[in-house]
């Protein structure tokens, strides 16, 4: 699912491709609106607020910086929205599927240069198979409820000094705040110990060198 976010910057770049000039009246109209209501809540309006209301009223360099700021903001919120969509799909269709949930198919979208081959054609084949009442050649993504799990398995967490029963409970525990907090503390402690060991090693090396020098001077 995470691969679906890979093409975000490319799509944003296409949306921002040079076009005909913007009507100043439309800009005035757009940015006199409330961004908390209606279509003005949509991605792509408020991100360019500063740029559009100052266009022609500030130095060209400043205008270019504001435009770039808007583009980066647009990419960021687009990525966030893509993650929310992926999360909704997982929860609705894979983790807690309800009745009459259709199969979900995963496609490789990380390589945009192979979009037609890896995404468009396989997607069309899947849709055509359903329309014609045939089974698609591609396998659907397995629902998490179908994945076998041992509800009686025992897992010992040495960090938290707890015994966790069940694979699902163990997976939830390893992502919990308390476990991650203990993990962070252990990593910090390991870094400190490594730093102390390094200092001790340096001190011992210096001591060996000094001892060798003293021994050489004694022989002389």
GROMACS .gro file of C-alpha atoms in nm:
model
  220
    1UNK     CA    1   0.000   0.000   0.000
    2UNK     CA    2   0.287   0.236   0.079
    3UNK     CA    3   0.395   0.228  -0.286
    4UNK     CA    4   0.081   0.420  -0.378
    5UNK     CA    5   0.241   0.735  -0.235
    6UNK     CA    6   0.552   0.711  -0.454
    7UNK     CA    7   0.401   0.899  -0.750
    8UNK     CA    8   0.270   1.191  -0.545
    9UNK     CA    9   0.540   1.440  -0.650
   10UNK     CA   10   0.501   1.340  -1.014
   11UNK     CA   11   0.123   1.392  -1.005
   12UNK     CA   12   0.160   1.727  -0.829
   13UNK     CA   13   0.411   1.833  -1.095
   14UNK     CA   14   0.162   1.748  -1.369
   15UNK     CA   15  -0.112   1.945  -1.196
   16UNK     CA   16   0.117   2.248  -1.175
   17UNK     CA   17   0.231   2.232  -1.538
   18UNK     CA   18   0.240   2.579  -1.701
   19UNK     CA   19  -0.098   2.692  -1.833
   20UNK     CA   20  -0.263   3.017  -1.945
   21UNK     CA   21  -0.255   3.313  -1.706
   22UNK     CA   22  -0.489   3.333  -1.408
   23UNK     CA   23  -0.763   3.594  -1.406
   24UNK     CA   24  -0.688   3.839  -1.118
   25UNK     CA   25  -1.060   3.870  -1.050
   26UNK     CA   26  -1.088   3.496  -0.996
   27UNK     CA   27  -0.789   3.509  -0.760
   28UNK     CA   28  -0.956   3.786  -0.560
   29UNK     CA   29  -1.274   3.581  -0.547
   30UNK     CA   30  -1.100   3.259  -0.444
   31UNK     CA   31  -0.901   3.406  -0.162
   32UNK     CA   32  -1.178   3.608  -0.011
   33UNK     CA   33  -1.342   3.277   0.080
   34UNK     CA   34  -1.345   3.079   0.404
   35UNK     CA   35  -1.110   2.780   0.382
   36UNK     CA   36  -1.311   2.594   0.644
   37UNK     CA   37  -1.623   2.550   0.432
   38UNK     CA   38  -1.724   2.412   0.094
   39UNK     CA   39  -1.485   2.351  -0.193
   40UNK     CA   40  -1.225   2.584  -0.042
   41UNK     CA   41  -1.137   2.309   0.206
   42UNK     CA   42  -1.001   2.108  -0.088
   43UNK     CA   43  -0.630   2.048  -0.135
   44UNK     CA   44  -0.473   2.309  -0.360
   45UNK     CA   45  -0.646   2.628  -0.246
   46UNK     CA   46  -0.506   2.743   0.085
   47UNK     CA   47  -0.157   2.607   0.007
   48UNK     CA   48  -0.109   2.888  -0.250
   49UNK     CA   49  -0.282   3.164  -0.054
   50UNK     CA   50   0.031   3.372   0.014
   51UNK     CA   51   0.158   3.337  -0.343
   52UNK     CA   52  -0.164   3.437  -0.517
   53UNK     CA   53  -0.261   3.732  -0.299
   54UNK     CA   54   0.089   3.884  -0.332
   55UNK     CA   55   0.144   3.809  -0.702
   56UNK     CA   56   0.255   4.129  -0.876
   57UNK     CA   57   0.286   4.311  -0.543
   58UNK     CA   58   0.627   4.182  -0.433
   59UNK     CA   59   0.972   4.122  -0.588
   60UNK     CA   60   0.996   3.837  -0.836
   61UNK     CA   61   1.237   3.644  -0.610
   62UNK     CA   62   0.991   3.663  -0.320
   63UNK     CA   63   0.708   3.553  -0.546
   64UNK     CA   64   0.914   3.254  -0.665
   65UNK     CA   65   0.988   3.153  -0.305
   66UNK     CA   66   0.620   3.173  -0.213
   67UNK     CA   67   0.530   2.961  -0.515
   68UNK     CA   68   0.784   2.697  -0.418
   69UNK     CA   69   0.653   2.706  -0.062
   70UNK     CA   70   0.302   2.640  -0.193
   71UNK     CA   71   0.422   2.353  -0.412
   72UNK     CA   72   0.599   2.185  -0.121
   73UNK     CA   73   0.293   2.232   0.100
   74UNK     CA   74   0.074   2.078  -0.170
   75UNK     CA   75   0.303   1.775  -0.198
   76UNK     CA   76   0.299   1.729   0.179
   77UNK     CA   77  -0.080   1.739   0.220
   78UNK     CA   78  -0.123   1.515  -0.086
   79UNK     CA   79   0.104   1.252   0.071
   80UNK     CA   80  -0.091   1.275   0.397
   81UNK     CA   81  -0.419   1.232   0.212
   82UNK     CA   82  -0.281   0.929   0.023
   83UNK     CA   83  -0.179   0.769   0.353
   84UNK     CA   84  -0.528   0.829   0.495
   85UNK     CA   85  -0.682   0.668   0.188
   86UNK     CA   86  -0.455   0.364   0.221
   87UNK     CA   87  -0.542   0.333   0.589
   88UNK     CA   88  -0.914   0.351   0.513
   89UNK     CA   89  -0.883   0.081   0.246
   90UNK     CA   90  -0.693  -0.150   0.482
   91UNK     CA   91  -0.942  -0.104   0.764
   92UNK     CA   92  -1.252  -0.129   0.545
   93UNK     CA   93  -1.154  -0.414   0.315
   94UNK     CA   94  -0.866  -0.606   0.476
   95UNK     CA   95  -0.870  -0.577   0.856
   96UNK     CA   96  -1.240  -0.556   0.940
   97UNK     CA   97  -1.425  -0.657   0.624
   98UNK     CA   98  -1.802  -0.646   0.634
   99UNK     CA   99  -2.053  -0.839   0.424
  100UNK     CA  100  -2.024  -0.830   0.044
  101UNK     CA  101  -1.672  -0.686   0.049
  102UNK     CA  102  -1.511  -0.715  -0.296
  103UNK     CA  103  -1.158  -0.855  -0.336
  104UNK     CA  104  -0.873  -0.604  -0.326
  105UNK     CA  105  -0.586  -0.628  -0.575
  106UNK     CA  106  -0.239  -0.484  -0.526
  107UNK     CA  107  -0.049  -0.333  -0.817
  108UNK     CA  108   0.317  -0.227  -0.841
  109UNK     CA  109   0.320   0.152  -0.883
  110UNK     CA  110   0.671   0.245  -0.769
  111UNK     CA  111   0.814   0.271  -1.122
  112UNK     CA  112   0.624   0.546  -1.303
  113UNK     CA  113   0.803   0.475  -1.629
  114UNK     CA  114   0.631   0.132  -1.634
  115UNK     CA  115   0.287   0.265  -1.540
  116UNK     CA  116   0.101   0.128  -1.844
  117UNK     CA  117   0.263  -0.214  -1.815
  118UNK     CA  118   0.249  -0.258  -1.437
  119UNK     CA  119  -0.069  -0.069  -1.347
  120UNK     CA  120  -0.299   0.025  -1.635
  121UNK     CA  121  -0.302  -0.305  -1.825
  122UNK     CA  122  -0.336  -0.531  -1.516
  123UNK     CA  123  -0.612  -0.307  -1.377
  124UNK     CA  124  -0.807  -0.320  -1.705
  125UNK     CA  125  -0.767  -0.698  -1.720
  126UNK     CA  126  -0.906  -0.734  -1.367
  127UNK     CA  127  -1.207  -0.513  -1.444
  128UNK     CA  128  -1.275  -0.693  -1.773
  129UNK     CA  129  -1.261  -1.031  -1.596
  130UNK     CA  130  -1.526  -0.921  -1.346
  131UNK     CA  131  -1.747  -0.779  -1.622
  132UNK     CA  132  -1.722  -1.105  -1.818
  133UNK     CA  133  -1.777  -1.319  -1.509
  134UNK     CA  134  -1.427  -1.471  -1.518
  135UNK     CA  135  -1.174  -1.515  -1.241
  136UNK     CA  136  -0.887  -1.262  -1.281
  137UNK     CA  137  -0.543  -1.411  -1.340
  138UNK     CA  138  -0.402  -1.196  -1.059
  139UNK     CA  139  -0.444  -1.305  -0.696
  140UNK     CA  140  -0.622  -1.066  -0.457
  141UNK     CA  141  -0.456  -0.933  -0.144
  142UNK     CA  142  -0.524  -1.163   0.150
  143UNK     CA  143  -0.754  -1.023   0.415
  144UNK     CA  144  -0.581  -0.997   0.748
  145UNK     CA  145  -0.866  -1.193   0.904
  146UNK     CA  146  -0.769  -1.487   0.679
  147UNK     CA  147  -0.406  -1.492   0.793
  148UNK     CA  148  -0.360  -1.772   1.044
  149UNK     CA  149  -0.263  -1.663   1.390
  150UNK     CA  150  -0.199  -1.853   1.711
  151UNK     CA  151  -0.423  -1.716   1.984
  152UNK     CA  152  -0.247  -1.923   2.251
  153UNK     CA  153   0.114  -1.852   2.165
  154UNK     CA  154   0.333  -1.710   2.444
  155UNK     CA  155   0.573  -1.423   2.384
  156UNK     CA  156   0.814  -1.300   2.651
  157UNK     CA  157   0.895  -0.929   2.631
  158UNK     CA  158   1.221  -0.888   2.820
  159UNK     CA  159   1.207  -0.511   2.785
  160UNK     CA  160   0.871  -0.477   2.958
  161UNK     CA  161   0.908  -0.795   3.168
  162UNK     CA  162   0.571  -0.921   3.047
  163UNK     CA  163   0.433  -1.239   2.893
  164UNK     CA  164   0.201  -1.168   2.600
  165UNK     CA  165  -0.043  -1.438   2.491
  166UNK     CA  166  -0.157  -1.448   2.129
  167UNK     CA  167   0.007  -1.339   1.803
  168UNK     CA  168  -0.229  -1.043   1.752
  169UNK     CA  169  -0.177  -0.920   2.109
  170UNK     CA  170   0.200  -0.953   2.063
  171UNK     CA  171   0.192  -0.749   1.743
  172UNK     CA  172  -0.013  -0.482   1.920
  173UNK     CA  173   0.225  -0.482   2.217
  174UNK     CA  174   0.536  -0.428   2.004
  175UNK     CA  175   0.370  -0.115   1.864
  176UNK     CA  176   0.244   0.015   2.198
  177UNK     CA  177   0.375   0.336   2.356
  178UNK     CA  178   0.505   0.161   2.666
  179UNK     CA  179   0.708  -0.093   2.467
  180UNK     CA  180   0.848   0.172   2.233
  181UNK     CA  181   0.941   0.385   2.534
  182UNK     CA  182   1.136   0.095   2.688
  183UNK     CA  183   1.299   0.026   2.351
  184UNK     CA  184   1.409   0.389   2.325
  185UNK     CA  185   1.558   0.377   2.675
  186UNK     CA  186   1.753   0.061   2.593
  187UNK     CA  187   1.894   0.212   2.273
  188UNK     CA  188   2.007   0.521   2.465
  189UNK     CA  189   2.174   0.300   2.725
  190UNK     CA  190   2.349   0.099   2.454
  191UNK     CA  191   2.480   0.420   2.297
  192UNK     CA  192   2.615   0.536   2.634
  193UNK     CA  193   2.782   0.200   2.697
  194UNK     CA  194   2.937   0.207   2.351
  195UNK     CA  195   3.072   0.556   2.416
  196UNK     CA  196   3.220   0.446   2.751
  197UNK     CA  197   3.380   0.139   2.594
  198UNK     CA  198   3.531   0.355   2.322
  199UNK     CA  199   3.683   0.592   2.581
  200UNK     CA  200   3.819   0.301   2.782
  201UNK     CA  201   3.973   0.150   2.467
  202UNK     CA  202   4.140   0.481   2.379
  203UNK     CA  203   4.275   0.518   2.734
  204UNK     CA  204   4.416   0.165   2.732
  205UNK     CA  205   4.581   0.225   2.394
  206UNK     CA  206   4.743   0.544   2.520
  207UNK     CA  207   4.860   0.363   2.832
  208UNK     CA  208   5.017   0.086   2.625
  209UNK     CA  209   5.199   0.343   2.412
  210UNK     CA  210   5.333   0.527   2.716
  211UNK     CA  211   5.445   0.200   2.872
  212UNK     CA  212   5.627   0.103   2.554
  213UNK     CA  213   5.801   0.440   2.541
  214UNK     CA  214   5.909   0.416   2.905
  215UNK     CA  215   6.042   0.066   2.842
  216UNK     CA  216   6.242   0.188   2.545
  217UNK     CA  217   6.391   0.475   2.743
  218UNK     CA  218   6.487   0.238   3.026
  219UNK     CA  219   6.678   0.018   2.786
  220UNK     CA  220   6.865   0.320   2.651
   0.00000   0.00000   0.00000
